[in-house]
PDB file of C-alpha atoms in Angstrom:
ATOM      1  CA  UNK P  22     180.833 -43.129 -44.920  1.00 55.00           C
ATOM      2  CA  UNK P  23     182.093 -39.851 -44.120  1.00 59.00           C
ATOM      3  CA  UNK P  24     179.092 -38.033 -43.001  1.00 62.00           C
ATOM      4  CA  UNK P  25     179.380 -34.848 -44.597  1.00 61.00           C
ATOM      5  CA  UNK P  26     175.997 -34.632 -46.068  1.00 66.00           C
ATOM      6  CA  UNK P  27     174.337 -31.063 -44.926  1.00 66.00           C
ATOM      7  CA  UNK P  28     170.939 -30.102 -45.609  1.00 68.00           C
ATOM      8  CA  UNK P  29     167.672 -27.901 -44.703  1.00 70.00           C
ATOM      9  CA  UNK P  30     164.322 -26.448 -45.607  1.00 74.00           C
ATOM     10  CA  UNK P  31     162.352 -23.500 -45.054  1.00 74.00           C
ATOM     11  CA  UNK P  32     159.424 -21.507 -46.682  1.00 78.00           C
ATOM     12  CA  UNK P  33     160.059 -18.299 -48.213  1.00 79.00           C
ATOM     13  CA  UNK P  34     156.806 -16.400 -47.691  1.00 80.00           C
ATOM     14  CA  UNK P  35     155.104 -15.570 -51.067  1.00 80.00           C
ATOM     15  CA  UNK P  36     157.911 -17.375 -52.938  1.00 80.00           C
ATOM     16  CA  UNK P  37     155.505 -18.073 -55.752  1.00 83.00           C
ATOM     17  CA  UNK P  38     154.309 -14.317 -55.729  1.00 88.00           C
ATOM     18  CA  UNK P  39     157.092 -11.912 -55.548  1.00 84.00           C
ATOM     19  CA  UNK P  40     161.165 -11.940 -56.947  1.00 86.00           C
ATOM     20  CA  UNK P  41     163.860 -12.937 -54.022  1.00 85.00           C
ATOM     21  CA  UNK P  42     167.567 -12.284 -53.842  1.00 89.00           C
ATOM     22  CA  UNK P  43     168.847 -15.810 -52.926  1.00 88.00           C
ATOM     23  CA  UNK P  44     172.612 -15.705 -52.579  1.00 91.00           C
ATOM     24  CA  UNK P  45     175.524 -18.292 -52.397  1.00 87.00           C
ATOM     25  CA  UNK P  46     178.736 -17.530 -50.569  1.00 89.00           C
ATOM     26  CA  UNK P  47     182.108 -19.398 -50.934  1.00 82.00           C
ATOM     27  CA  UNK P  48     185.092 -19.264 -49.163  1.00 81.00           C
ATOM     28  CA  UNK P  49     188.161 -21.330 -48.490  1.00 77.00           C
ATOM     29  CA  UNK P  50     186.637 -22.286 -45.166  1.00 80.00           C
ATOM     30  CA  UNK P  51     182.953 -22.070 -45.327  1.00 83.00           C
ATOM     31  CA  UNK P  52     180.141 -21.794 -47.680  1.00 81.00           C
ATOM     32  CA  UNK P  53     176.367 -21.431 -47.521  1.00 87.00           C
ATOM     33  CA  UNK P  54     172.942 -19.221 -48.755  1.00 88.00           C
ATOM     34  CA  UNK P  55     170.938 -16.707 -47.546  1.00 89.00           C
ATOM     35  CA  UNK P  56     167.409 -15.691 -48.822  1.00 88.00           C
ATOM     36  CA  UNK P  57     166.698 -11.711 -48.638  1.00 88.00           C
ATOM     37  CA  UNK P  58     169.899 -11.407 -46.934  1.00 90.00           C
ATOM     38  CA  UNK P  59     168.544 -13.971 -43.928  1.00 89.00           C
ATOM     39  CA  UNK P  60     171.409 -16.860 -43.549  1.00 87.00           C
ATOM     40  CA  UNK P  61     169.620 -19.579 -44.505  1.00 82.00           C
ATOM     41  CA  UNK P  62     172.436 -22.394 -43.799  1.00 82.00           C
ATOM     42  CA  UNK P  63     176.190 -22.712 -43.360  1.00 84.00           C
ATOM     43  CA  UNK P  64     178.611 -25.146 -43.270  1.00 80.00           C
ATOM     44  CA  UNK P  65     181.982 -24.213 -42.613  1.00 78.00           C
ATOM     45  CA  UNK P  66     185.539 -26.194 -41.771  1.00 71.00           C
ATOM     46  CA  UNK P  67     185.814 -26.737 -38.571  1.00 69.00           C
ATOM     47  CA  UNK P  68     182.880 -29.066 -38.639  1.00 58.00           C
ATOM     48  CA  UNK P  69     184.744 -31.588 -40.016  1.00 58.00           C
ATOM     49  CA  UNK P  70     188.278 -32.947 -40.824  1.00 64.00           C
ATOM     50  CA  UNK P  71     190.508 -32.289 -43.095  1.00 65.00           C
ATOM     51  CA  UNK P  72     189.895 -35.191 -45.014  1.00 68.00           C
ATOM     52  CA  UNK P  73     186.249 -33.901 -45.448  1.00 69.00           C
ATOM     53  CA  UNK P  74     186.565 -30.783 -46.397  1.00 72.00           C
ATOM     54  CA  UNK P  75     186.909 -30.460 -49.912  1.00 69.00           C
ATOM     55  CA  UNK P  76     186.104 -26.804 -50.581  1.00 69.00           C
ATOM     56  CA  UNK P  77     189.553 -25.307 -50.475  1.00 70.00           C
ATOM     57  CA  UNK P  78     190.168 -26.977 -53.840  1.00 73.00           C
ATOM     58  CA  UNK P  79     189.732 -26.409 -57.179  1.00 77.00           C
ATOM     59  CA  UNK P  80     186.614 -27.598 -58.825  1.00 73.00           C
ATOM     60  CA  UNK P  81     183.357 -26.437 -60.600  1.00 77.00           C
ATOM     61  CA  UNK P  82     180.248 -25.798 -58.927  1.00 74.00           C
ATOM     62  CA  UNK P  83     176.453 -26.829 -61.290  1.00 78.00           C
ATOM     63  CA  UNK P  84     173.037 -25.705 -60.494  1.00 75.00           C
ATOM     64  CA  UNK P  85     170.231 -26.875 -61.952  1.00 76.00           C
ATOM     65  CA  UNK P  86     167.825 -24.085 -61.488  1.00 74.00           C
ATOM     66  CA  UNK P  87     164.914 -25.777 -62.917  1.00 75.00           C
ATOM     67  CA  UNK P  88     161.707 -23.264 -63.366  1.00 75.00           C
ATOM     68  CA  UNK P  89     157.780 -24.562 -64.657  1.00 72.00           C
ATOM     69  CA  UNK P  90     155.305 -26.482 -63.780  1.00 69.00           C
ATOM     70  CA  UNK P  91     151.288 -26.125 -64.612  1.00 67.00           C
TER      71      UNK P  91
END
């Protein structure tokens, strides 16, 4: 196992009630998000190998932005 699973939480204060600008930044050598223009997380490339660090590549990025509920 490589170990290059990165993750995190937080609450967004009235999330529910009001819009939010949530961004997604990419780069050759680090990506991450940012809610309101707070960084939220980041993971860049020298926190891991080469071997690791597939984001310098080409390939296609899918959200699933899934909105409902009750």
């Amino acid at each position: 196992m490589d170990r290059t699973q990165r993750g995190g939480s937080d609450r967004v204060a009235g999330a529910s009630d009001n819009f939010h600008v949530c961004a997604v930044e990419w780069s050759p050598r680090k990506w991450g998000s940012s809610v309101e223009g707070d960084d939220f997380w980041t993971y860049s490339e020298g926190l891991s190998n080469w071997q690791c660090w597939p984001f310098d590549l080409d390939f296609h990025l899918i959200m699933n932005i899934a909105i409902g509920g009750a």
